[in-house]
C-alpha positions as YAML, in Angstrom:
chain: A
units: angstrom
residues:
- id: 1
  name: UNK
  ca: [0.05, -0.08, 0.01]
- id: 2
  name: UNK
  ca: [1.36, 3.37, -1.10]
- id: 3
  name: UNK
  ca: [-0.34, 6.12, 1.05]
- id: 4
  name: UNK
  ca: [0.36, 9.60, -0.11]
- id: 5
  name: UNK
  ca: [-0.81, 12.89, -1.56]
- id: 6
  name: UNK
  ca: [1.67, 13.84, -4.22]
- id: 7
  name: UNK
  ca: [3.17, 16.21, -6.69]
- id: 8
  name: UNK
  ca: [5.76, 13.66, -7.41]
- id: 9
  name: UNK
  ca: [5.88, 9.87, -6.81]
- id: 10
  name: UNK
  ca: [8.53, 10.36, -4.25]
- id: 11
  name: UNK
  ca: [6.59, 12.67, -2.02]
- id: 12
  name: UNK
  ca: [4.57, 10.61, 0.37]
- id: 13
  name: UNK
  ca: [2.48, 11.19, 3.58]
- id: 14
  name: UNK
  ca: [0.17, 9.56, 5.80]
- id: 15
  name: UNK
  ca: [-3.54, 9.87, 4.61]
- id: 16
  name: UNK
  ca: [-4.86, 13.45, 5.16]
- id: 17
  name: UNK
  ca: [-7.72, 13.75, 7.89]
- id: 18
  name: UNK
  ca: [-6.65, 10.53, 9.51]
- id: 19
  name: UNK
  ca: [-8.32, 9.76, 12.79]
- id: 20
  name: UNK
  ca: [-7.55, 6.33, 14.54]
- id: 21
  name: UNK
  ca: [-8.32, 5.37, 18.04]
- id: 22
  name: UNK
  ca: [-6.75, 2.17, 19.38]
- id: 23
  name: UNK
  ca: [-6.43, 0.55, 22.60]
- id: 24
  name: UNK
  ca: [-2.87, -1.09, 22.98]
- id: 25
  name: UNK
  ca: [-2.88, -4.48, 24.83]
- id: 26
  name: UNK
  ca: [-0.48, -7.36, 25.35]
- id: 27
  name: UNK
  ca: [3.31, -7.25, 25.54]
- id: 28
  name: UNK
  ca: [4.23, -7.23, 21.77]
- id: 29
  name: UNK
  ca: [4.27, -3.31, 21.61]
- id: 30
  name: UNK
  ca: [6.21, -3.28, 24.96]
- id: 31
  name: UNK
  ca: [6.18, 0.24, 26.60]
- id: 32
  name: UNK
  ca: [2.90, 1.25, 24.88]
- id: 33
  name: UNK
  ca: [-0.29, 0.70, 26.53]
- id: 34
  name: UNK
  ca: [-3.90, 1.98, 26.76]
- id: 35
  name: UNK
  ca: [-5.78, 4.31, 24.53]
- id: 36
  name: UNK
  ca: [-3.88, 6.06, 21.75]
- id: 37
  name: UNK
  ca: [-5.34, 8.66, 19.20]
- id: 38
  name: UNK
  ca: [-3.50, 9.09, 15.98]
- id: 39
  name: UNK
  ca: [-4.56, 11.96, 13.69]
- id: 40
  name: UNK
  ca: [-3.28, 13.84, 10.79]
- id: 41
  name: UNK
  ca: [-4.10, 17.35, 9.33]
- id: 42
  name: UNK
  ca: [-5.27, 18.05, 5.87]
- id: 43
  name: UNK
  ca: [-1.76, 17.44, 4.42]
- id: 44
  name: UNK
  ca: [-1.17, 14.17, 6.13]
- id: 45
  name: UNK
  ca: [1.15, 15.54, 8.88]
- id: 46
  name: UNK
  ca: [0.91, 14.70, 12.61]
- id: 47
  name: UNK
  ca: [0.35, 17.94, 14.41]
- id: 48
  name: UNK
  ca: [-1.32, 18.84, 17.77]
- id: 49
  name: UNK
  ca: [-2.02, 22.58, 16.81]
- id: 50
  name: UNK
  ca: [-3.87, 24.11, 13.92]
- id: 51
  name: UNK
  ca: [-1.20, 25.19, 11.52]
- id: 52
  name: UNK
  ca: [-1.79, 28.00, 9.13]
- id: 53
  name: UNK
  ca: [0.88, 27.10, 6.62]
- id: 54
  name: UNK
  ca: [0.55, 30.66, 4.89]
- id: 55
  name: UNK
  ca: [1.50, 32.20, 8.16]
- id: 56
  name: UNK
  ca: [5.30, 32.79, 8.65]
- id: 57
  name: UNK
  ca: [4.99, 34.31, 12.19]
- id: 58
  name: UNK
  ca: [5.53, 31.14, 14.41]
- id: 59
  name: UNK
  ca: [8.95, 29.46, 14.48]
- id: 60
  name: UNK
  ca: [8.21, 26.41, 12.36]
- id: 61
  name: UNK
  ca: [10.06, 23.15, 12.67]
- id: 62
  name: UNK
  ca: [9.49, 20.29, 10.25]
- id: 63
  name: UNK
  ca: [10.45, 16.72, 11.30]
- id: 64
  name: UNK
  ca: [11.44, 14.55, 8.32]
- id: 65
  name: UNK
  ca: [12.01, 10.87, 8.70]
- id: 66
  name: UNK
  ca: [10.38, 7.50, 8.28]
- id: 67
  name: UNK
  ca: [8.65, 5.31, 10.94]
- id: 68
  name: UNK
  ca: [10.75, 6.38, 14.04]
- id: 69
  name: UNK
  ca: [9.54, 9.92, 13.30]
- id: 70
  name: UNK
  ca: [5.98, 8.90, 12.29]
- id: 71
  name: UNK
  ca: [5.57, 6.91, 15.61]
- id: 72
  name: UNK
  ca: [2.23, 5.43, 14.29]
- id: 73
  name: UNK
  ca: [1.34, 3.62, 17.62]
- id: 74
  name: UNK
  ca: [1.92, 6.64, 19.87]
- id: 75
  name: UNK
  ca: [-0.87, 9.04, 20.79]
- id: 76
  name: UNK
  ca: [-0.55, 12.45, 19.27]
- id: 77
  name: UNK
  ca: [0.52, 13.95, 22.54]
- id: 78
  name: UNK
  ca: [2.99, 11.17, 23.35]
- id: 79
  name: UNK
  ca: [5.21, 11.47, 20.26]
- id: 80
  name: UNK
  ca: [8.66, 13.03, 20.59]
- id: 81
  name: UNK
  ca: [7.62, 15.68, 18.07]
- id: 82
  name: UNK
  ca: [4.78, 16.91, 20.24]
- id: 83
  name: UNK
  ca: [6.93, 16.70, 23.50]
- id: 84
  name: UNK
  ca: [9.57, 18.65, 21.72]
- id: 85
  name: UNK
  ca: [7.15, 21.35, 20.72]
- id: 86
  name: UNK
  ca: [6.04, 21.65, 24.27]
- id: 87
  name: UNK
  ca: [9.57, 21.86, 25.49]
- id: 88
  name: UNK
  ca: [10.47, 24.53, 23.01]
- id: 89
  name: UNK
  ca: [7.62, 26.90, 23.91]
- id: 90
  name: UNK
  ca: [4.40, 28.41, 22.63]
- id: 91
  name: UNK
  ca: [5.99, 30.36, 19.83]
- id: 92
  name: UNK
  ca: [7.11, 27.00, 18.23]
- id: 93
  name: UNK
  ca: [5.27, 24.62, 15.88]
- id: 94
  name: UNK
  ca: [6.67, 21.10, 15.31]
- id: 95
  name: UNK
  ca: [5.26, 19.41, 12.23]
- id: 96
  name: UNK
  ca: [5.70, 15.73, 11.96]
- id: 97
  name: UNK
  ca: [5.88, 14.64, 8.25]
- id: 98
  name: UNK
  ca: [7.22, 11.06, 9.03]
- id: 99
  name: UNK
  ca: [6.01, 8.04, 7.18]
- id: 100
  name: UNK
  ca: [7.00, 4.34, 7.45]
- id: 101
  name: UNK
  ca: [9.42, 2.90, 5.02]
- id: 102
  name: UNK
  ca: [10.66, 6.18, 3.45]
- id: 103
  name: UNK
  ca: [14.43, 6.70, 2.60]
- id: 104
  name: UNK
  ca: [16.76, 9.50, 1.54]
- id: 105
  name: UNK
  ca: [15.12, 9.87, -1.93]
- id: 106
  name: UNK
  ca: [11.76, 10.55, -0.20]
- id: 107
  name: UNK
  ca: [13.28, 12.81, 2.39]
- id: 108
  name: UNK
  ca: [14.60, 14.97, -0.21]
- id: 109
  name: UNK
  ca: [11.28, 15.08, -1.88]
- id: 110
  name: UNK
  ca: [9.57, 16.13, 1.33]
- id: 111
  name: UNK
  ca: [12.13, 18.79, 2.03]
- id: 112
  name: UNK
  ca: [11.41, 20.31, -1.49]
- id: 113
  name: UNK
  ca: [7.71, 20.06, -0.80]
- id: 114
  name: UNK
  ca: [7.56, 21.99, 2.33]
- id: 115
  name: UNK
  ca: [9.71, 24.82, 1.23]
- id: 116
  name: UNK
  ca: [6.68, 27.08, 0.43]
- id: 117
  name: UNK
  ca: [5.34, 26.38, 4.11]
- id: 118
  name: UNK
  ca: [7.94, 28.81, 5.76]
- id: 119
  name: UNK
  ca: [10.08, 26.33, 7.51]
- id: 120
  name: UNK
  ca: [12.70, 27.67, 9.96]
- id: 121
  name: UNK
  ca: [14.30, 24.51, 10.94]
- id: 122
  name: UNK
  ca: [14.23, 20.96, 9.66]
- id: 123
  name: UNK
  ca: [15.17, 17.95, 11.60]
- id: 124
  name: UNK
  ca: [16.25, 14.82, 9.78]
- id: 125
  name: UNK
  ca: [16.05, 11.51, 11.73]
- id: 126
  name: UNK
  ca: [17.15, 9.23, 8.90]
- id: 127
  name: UNK
  ca: [19.19, 6.05, 7.87]
- id: 128
  name: UNK
  ca: [17.67, 2.81, 8.92]
- id: 129
  name: UNK
  ca: [15.72, 2.19, 5.69]
- id: 130
  name: UNK
  ca: [18.61, 3.24, 3.76]
- id: 131
  name: UNK
  ca: [20.96, 0.81, 5.50]
- id: 132
  name: UNK
  ca: [18.39, -1.87, 5.17]
- id: 133
  name: UNK
  ca: [18.16, -1.20, 1.41]
- id: 134
  name: UNK
  ca: [21.96, -1.49, 1.13]
- id: 135
  name: UNK
  ca: [21.90, -4.90, 2.96]
- id: 136
  name: UNK
  ca: [19.15, -6.14, 0.73]
- id: 137
  name: UNK
  ca: [20.63, -5.16, -2.49]
- id: 138
  name: UNK
  ca: [24.11, -6.57, -1.51]
- id: 139
  name: UNK
  ca: [22.64, -10.01, -0.91]
- id: 140
  name: UNK
  ca: [20.79, -9.90, -4.24]
- id: 141
  name: UNK
  ca: [17.07, -9.22, -2.80]
- id: 142
  name: UNK
  ca: [14.47, -8.21, -5.29]
- id: 143
  name: UNK
  ca: [12.38, -6.42, -2.69]
- id: 144
  name: UNK
  ca: [12.81, -2.92, -4.21]
- id: 145
  name: UNK
  ca: [12.16, -4.33, -7.77]
- id: 146
  name: UNK
  ca: [9.06, -6.36, -6.82]
- id: 147
  name: UNK
  ca: [7.75, -3.84, -4.28]
- id: 148
  name: UNK
  ca: [8.67, -0.61, -6.12]
- id: 149
  name: UNK
  ca: [5.62, 1.28, -4.93]
- id: 150
  name: UNK
  ca: [4.94, -0.66, -1.75]
- id: 151
  name: UNK
  ca: [6.15, 0.07, 1.64]
- id: 152
  name: UNK
  ca: [5.94, -1.60, 5.20]
- id: 153
  name: UNK
  ca: [3.31, 0.54, 6.57]
- id: 154
  name: UNK
  ca: [1.72, 0.05, 9.91]
- id: 155
  name: UNK
  ca: [-1.42, -1.78, 10.14]
- id: 156
  name: UNK
  ca: [-2.72, 1.33, 12.12]
- id: 157
  name: UNK
  ca: [-2.87, 3.18, 8.74]
- id: 158
  name: UNK
  ca: [-3.71, 0.70, 6.22]
- id: 159
  name: UNK
  ca: [-7.40, -0.19, 7.12]
- id: 160
  name: UNK
  ca: [-8.57, 3.55, 6.91]
- id: 161
  name: UNK
  ca: [-6.16, 4.72, 4.29]
- id: 162
  name: UNK
  ca: [-7.54, 2.31, 1.71]
- id: 163
  name: UNK
  ca: [-11.05, 3.61, 2.11]
- id: 164
  name: UNK
  ca: [-9.77, 7.12, 2.02]
- id: 165
  name: UNK
  ca: [-7.84, 6.69, -1.11]
- id: 166
  name: UNK
  ca: [-10.77, 5.13, -2.68]
- id: 167
  name: UNK
  ca: [-12.89, 8.16, -1.64]
- id: 168
  name: UNK
  ca: [-10.29, 10.59, -2.73]
- id: 169
  name: UNK
  ca: [-10.41, 9.11, -6.24]
- id: 170
  name: UNK
  ca: [-14.07, 10.10, -6.41]
- id: 171
  name: UNK
  ca: [-13.56, 13.61, -4.85]
- id: 172
  name: UNK
  ca: [-11.12, 16.27, -5.55]
- id: 173
  name: UNK
  ca: [-10.59, 16.83, -1.81]
- id: 174
  name: UNK
  ca: [-10.42, 14.04, 0.66]
- id: 175
  name: UNK
  ca: [-13.30, 14.76, 3.37]
- id: 176
  name: UNK
  ca: [-12.63, 14.67, 7.08]
- id: 177
  name: UNK
  ca: [-13.13, 11.42, 8.57]
- id: 178
  name: UNK
  ca: [-15.42, 11.06, 11.48]
- id: 179
  name: UNK
  ca: [-14.06, 9.77, 14.79]
- id: 180
  name: UNK
  ca: [-14.44, 6.02, 14.72]
- id: 181
  name: UNK
  ca: [-14.72, 3.38, 17.47]
- id: 182
  name: UNK
  ca: [-11.76, 2.16, 19.55]
- id: 183
  name: UNK
  ca: [-9.93, -0.54, 17.96]
- id: 184
  name: UNK
  ca: [-8.14, -3.17, 19.92]
- id: 185
  name: UNK
  ca: [-4.47, -3.54, 19.02]
- id: 186
  name: UNK
  ca: [-2.08, -6.12, 20.45]
- id: 187
  name: UNK
  ca: [0.71, -6.00, 17.90]
- id: 188
  name: UNK
  ca: [-0.39, -9.12, 15.74]
- id: 189
  name: UNK
  ca: [1.26, -7.36, 12.67]
- id: 190
  name: UNK
  ca: [4.64, -8.25, 14.25]
- id: 191
  name: UNK
  ca: [4.23, -11.66, 15.61]
- id: 192
  name: UNK
  ca: [5.35, -13.50, 12.51]
- id: 193
  name: UNK
  ca: [8.05, -11.00, 11.78]
- id: 194
  name: UNK
  ca: [9.72, -11.08, 15.21]
- id: 195
  name: UNK
  ca: [12.71, -13.23, 16.10]
- id: 196
  name: UNK
  ca: [14.45, -12.38, 12.83]
- id: 197
  name: UNK
  ca: [17.81, -12.95, 14.29]
- id: 198
  name: UNK
  ca: [16.97, -16.73, 14.33]
- id: 199
  name: UNK
  ca: [16.30, -17.08, 10.68]
- id: 200
  name: UNK
  ca: [17.92, -20.25, 9.21]
- id: 201
  name: UNK
  ca: [20.30, -18.19, 6.96]
- id: 202
  name: UNK
  ca: [22.54, -16.04, 9.07]
- id: 203
  name: UNK
  ca: [25.08, -13.59, 7.12]
- id: 204
  name: UNK
  ca: [27.88, -11.52, 8.15]
- id: 205
  name: UNK
  ca: [28.69, -8.32, 6.13]
- id: 206
  name: UNK
  ca: [30.20, -4.88, 6.95]
- id: 207
  name: UNK
  ca: [30.44, -2.56, 4.01]
- id: 208
  name: UNK
  ca: [33.49, -0.30, 3.90]
- id: 209
  name: UNK
  ca: [31.15, 2.79, 3.12]
- id: 210
  name: UNK
  ca: [27.49, 3.80, 2.80]
- id: 211
  name: UNK
  ca: [25.74, 3.20, -0.48]
- id: 212
  name: UNK
  ca: [26.86, 5.78, -3.06]
- id: 213
  name: UNK
  ca: [23.29, 6.81, -3.86]
- id: 214
  name: UNK
  ca: [22.62, 7.65, -0.20]
- id: 215
  name: UNK
  ca: [25.62, 10.02, -0.13]
- id: 216
  name: UNK
  ca: [24.55, 11.60, -3.27]
- id: 217
  name: UNK
  ca: [21.04, 12.26, -1.82]
- id: 218
  name: UNK
  ca: [22.52, 13.63, 1.29]
- id: 219
  name: UNK
  ca: [24.42, 16.15, -0.96]
- id: 220
  name: UNK
  ca: [21.34, 17.27, -2.65]
- id: 221
  name: UNK
  ca: [19.52, 17.73, 0.70]
- id: 222
  name: UNK
  ca: [22.75, 19.82, 1.82]
- id: 223
  name: UNK
  ca: [22.37, 21.96, -1.28]
- id: 224
  name: UNK
  ca: [18.76, 22.56, -0.64]
- id: 225
  name: UNK
  ca: [19.36, 23.49, 2.91]
- id: 226
  name: UNK
  ca: [21.99, 26.04, 1.91]
- id: 227
  name: UNK
  ca: [19.99, 27.43, -1.14]
- id: 228
  name: UNK
  ca: [17.08, 28.05, 1.29]
- id: 229
  name: UNK
  ca: [19.11, 29.31, 4.17]
- id: 230
  name: UNK
  ca: [17.48, 26.65, 6.36]
- id: 231
  name: UNK
  ca: [18.65, 25.49, 9.85]
- id: 232
  name: UNK
  ca: [19.06, 21.86, 9.04]
- id: 233
  name: UNK
  ca: [19.81, 19.48, 11.93]
- id: 234
  name: UNK
  ca: [20.76, 15.90, 11.40]
- id: 235
  name: UNK
  ca: [20.10, 13.25, 13.88]
- id: 236
  name: UNK
  ca: [21.60, 9.80, 14.28]
- id: 237
  name: UNK
  ca: [19.17, 6.79, 14.52]
- id: 238
  name: UNK
  ca: [18.99, 5.07, 17.80]
- id: 239
  name: UNK
  ca: [18.75, 1.23, 17.69]
- id: 240
  name: UNK
  ca: [19.03, -1.93, 19.60]
- id: 241
  name: UNK
  ca: [21.94, -3.57, 17.98]
- id: 242
  name: UNK
  ca: [24.32, -3.80, 20.80]
- id: 243
  name: UNK
  ca: [26.14, -6.72, 22.66]
- id: 244
  name: UNK
  ca: [24.56, -7.80, 25.94]
- id: 245
  name: UNK
  ca: [21.09, -7.46, 25.00]
- id: 246
  name: UNK
  ca: [18.62, -9.86, 26.73]
- id: 247
  name: UNK
  ca: [17.23, -12.79, 24.67]
- id: 248
  name: UNK
  ca: [13.70, -11.39, 25.38]
- id: 249
  name: UNK
  ca: [14.49, -7.95, 23.82]
- id: 250
  name: UNK
  ca: [16.17, -9.57, 20.74]
- id: 251
  name: UNK
  ca: [13.24, -11.81, 20.28]
- id: 252
  name: UNK
  ca: [11.29, -8.63, 19.36]
- id: 253
  name: UNK
  ca: [13.70, -7.64, 16.47]
- id: 254
  name: UNK
  ca: [12.33, -8.00, 12.92]
- id: 255
  name: UNK
  ca: [14.28, -5.49, 10.98]
- id: 256
  name: UNK
  ca: [17.57, -7.41, 10.43]
- id: 257
  name: UNK
  ca: [16.53, -6.66, 7.50]
- id: 258
  name: UNK
  ca: [12.89, -6.78, 7.31]
- id: 259
  name: UNK
  ca: [10.82, -9.18, 5.01]
- id: 260
  name: UNK
  ca: [13.74, -11.40, 4.06]
- id: 261
  name: UNK
  ca: [14.68, -15.05, 4.47]
- id: 262
  name: UNK
  ca: [18.11, -14.27, 5.85]
- id: 263
  name: UNK
  ca: [19.55, -12.12, 8.70]
- id: 264
  name: UNK
  ca: [22.74, -10.33, 9.39]
- id: 265
  name: UNK
  ca: [24.30, -11.46, 12.58]
- id: 266
  name: UNK
  ca: [24.28, -8.93, 15.57]
- id: 267
  name: UNK
  ca: [27.87, -7.69, 15.06]
- id: 268
  name: UNK
  ca: [27.17, -6.86, 11.55]
- id: 269
  name: UNK
  ca: [23.97, -4.92, 12.26]
- id: 270
  name: UNK
  ca: [26.01, -3.06, 14.97]
- id: 271
  name: UNK
  ca: [28.69, -2.03, 12.52]
- id: 272
  name: UNK
  ca: [26.39, -1.03, 9.66]
- id: 273
  name: UNK
  ca: [24.05, 1.02, 11.93]
- id: 274
  name: UNK
  ca: [27.30, 2.83, 13.33]
- id: 275
  name: UNK
  ca: [28.64, 3.25, 9.66]
- id: 276
  name: UNK
  ca: [25.52, 5.09, 8.50]
- id: 277
  name: UNK
  ca: [25.22, 7.12, 11.82]
- id: 278
  name: UNK
  ca: [28.92, 8.14, 11.56]
- id: 279
  name: UNK
  ca: [28.40, 9.12, 7.89]
- id: 280
  name: UNK
  ca: [25.66, 11.43, 8.89]
- id: 281
  name: UNK
  ca: [28.05, 13.03, 11.42]
- id: 282
  name: UNK
  ca: [30.79, 13.45, 8.79]
- id: 283
  name: UNK
  ca: [28.28, 14.79, 6.31]
- id: 284
  name: UNK
  ca: [27.09, 17.46, 8.81]
- id: 285
  name: UNK
  ca: [30.62, 18.24, 9.66]
- id: 286
  name: UNK
  ca: [31.69, 18.79, 6.11]
- id: 287
  name: UNK
  ca: [28.68, 20.86, 5.24]
- id: 288
  name: UNK
  ca: [28.63, 22.93, 8.49]
- id: 289
  name: UNK
  ca: [25.27, 21.50, 9.68]
- id: 290
  name: UNK
  ca: [24.28, 20.80, 13.27]
- id: 291
  name: UNK
  ca: [24.38, 17.13, 14.25]
- id: 292
  name: UNK
  ca: [22.88, 15.46, 17.26]
- id: 293
  name: UNK
  ca: [24.12, 12.06, 18.21]
- id: 294
  name: UNK
  ca: [20.89, 10.66, 19.50]
- id: 295
  name: UNK
  ca: [22.01, 7.02, 19.14]
- id: 296
  name: UNK
  ca: [24.52, 7.71, 21.81]
- id: 297
  name: UNK
  ca: [21.94, 8.96, 24.22]
- id: 298
  name: UNK
  ca: [19.21, 6.38, 23.78]
- id: 299
  name: UNK
  ca: [20.14, 3.07, 25.35]
- id: 300
  name: UNK
  ca: [18.81, -0.18, 23.68]
- id: 301
  name: UNK
  ca: [16.17, -2.12, 25.53]
- id: 302
  name: UNK
  ca: [12.42, -1.93, 26.33]
- id: 303
  name: UNK
  ca: [12.67, 1.27, 28.20]
- id: 304
  name: UNK
  ca: [13.04, 3.10, 24.96]
- id: 305
  name: UNK
  ca: [12.05, 0.58, 22.23]
- id: 306
  name: UNK
  ca: [9.35, -2.01, 21.57]
- id: 307
  name: UNK
  ca: [11.60, -3.53, 18.72]
- id: 308
  name: UNK
  ca: [14.85, -2.92, 17.04]
- id: 309
  name: UNK
  ca: [14.50, 0.81, 16.35]
- id: 310
  name: UNK
  ca: [10.86, 2.05, 17.16]
- id: 311
  name: UNK
  ca: [10.35, 4.27, 20.19]
- id: 312
  name: UNK
  ca: [7.78, 3.25, 22.88]
- id: 313
  name: UNK
  ca: [6.25, 6.00, 25.31]
- id: 314
  name: UNK
  ca: [9.49, 6.01, 27.33]
- id: 315
  name: UNK
  ca: [11.61, 6.33, 24.26]
- id: 316
  name: UNK
  ca: [9.81, 9.27, 22.70]
- id: 317
  name: UNK
  ca: [10.07, 11.15, 26.01]
- id: 318
  name: UNK
  ca: [13.88, 10.47, 26.04]
- id: 319
  name: UNK
  ca: [14.19, 11.64, 22.59]
- id: 320
  name: UNK
  ca: [12.34, 14.81, 23.44]
- id: 321
  name: UNK
  ca: [14.52, 15.35, 26.56]
- id: 322
  name: UNK
  ca: [17.71, 14.94, 24.44]
- id: 323
  name: UNK
  ca: [16.71, 17.21, 21.66]
- id: 324
  name: UNK
  ca: [14.93, 20.09, 23.34]
- id: 325
  name: UNK
  ca: [18.02, 21.71, 25.00]
- id: 326
  name: UNK
  ca: [20.12, 21.36, 21.92]
- id: 327
  name: UNK
  ca: [17.56, 22.89, 19.64]
- id: 328
  name: UNK
  ca: [16.97, 25.73, 22.11]
- id: 329
  name: UNK
  ca: [20.78, 26.40, 21.84]
- id: 330
  name: UNK
  ca: [20.68, 26.23, 18.14]
- id: 331
  name: UNK
  ca: [18.03, 28.88, 18.04]
- id: 332
  name: UNK
  ca: [20.21, 31.15, 20.12]
- id: 333
  name: UNK
  ca: [23.04, 30.46, 17.77]
- id: 334
  name: UNK
  ca: [25.38, 29.15, 20.45]
- id: 335
  name: UNK
  ca: [25.60, 25.53, 19.56]
- id: 336
  name: UNK
  ca: [28.77, 24.16, 17.73]
- id: 337
  name: UNK
  ca: [28.51, 22.21, 14.44]
- id: 338
  name: UNK
  ca: [29.26, 18.53, 14.09]
- id: 339
  name: UNK
  ca: [32.82, 19.11, 13.65]
- id: 340
  name: UNK
  ca: [33.40, 20.89, 16.95]
...
């Protein structure tokens, strides 16, 4: 399922006017429980304030990323983007454009799309889907050929999105969706995917450098940031790939990589995640951008994650706590760049 409103095929969002209410139960989505309300505005963005995109008065921050920005199982007011907005003050709007499955080419398209909407700062929490693409292509996976226009989107979005996309085909504008009933969610989507480290085929691989196309796309993002005089902040991707993790926690992994019959071993996953995070640091340094090493500040385990990389309620709080003081300093012009 491809869920987007688009000027180009690469610009993708959650469905506009999404309104889902779910009750999280069980221990699959560890660290998330109870009623969660997930909504989007008329552009498919997760926001907790009414945004006048034509108004350039507020200090406007766009968060660009994939599922770890989207946070599809977390209540609107529990996401790190909302908590960040609260920490930065009443004059700040934080707009969450995240969508599961996206990679650098989509992040560039999103950046280009939001330029008319008066961004002051843009946050990029990126990398995990790009390193998984790199892994898959190294081992000859046909995933990105056979699923060119499909992405591993959360079941939270799929049910309502299909109906809304069909409706939007009949109407020029997607109408607002009325609040529905509460749906029980126990994480069944992940049950057959979990335990990916135990797949029969286990591979070891550490590339010497990130994928060349990823680097080229980062350069295009940098060019856009400079041309538009944007404050662009790049954030490393926290993950659970570390030695000493409990068997219970590792049993919740499924992105090693996702959807394949093979897995990388844990040391290889640790090294490739570090490779991509280190590349983001170096890229930020060379281009004079701010870099926040979030991966070094969010320890692996159920306190922060319900699987390999996705934040639970505690993880979202920790992300906001780590980002808020640094972004406040960046706004004041006193935070060093990644090189310093």
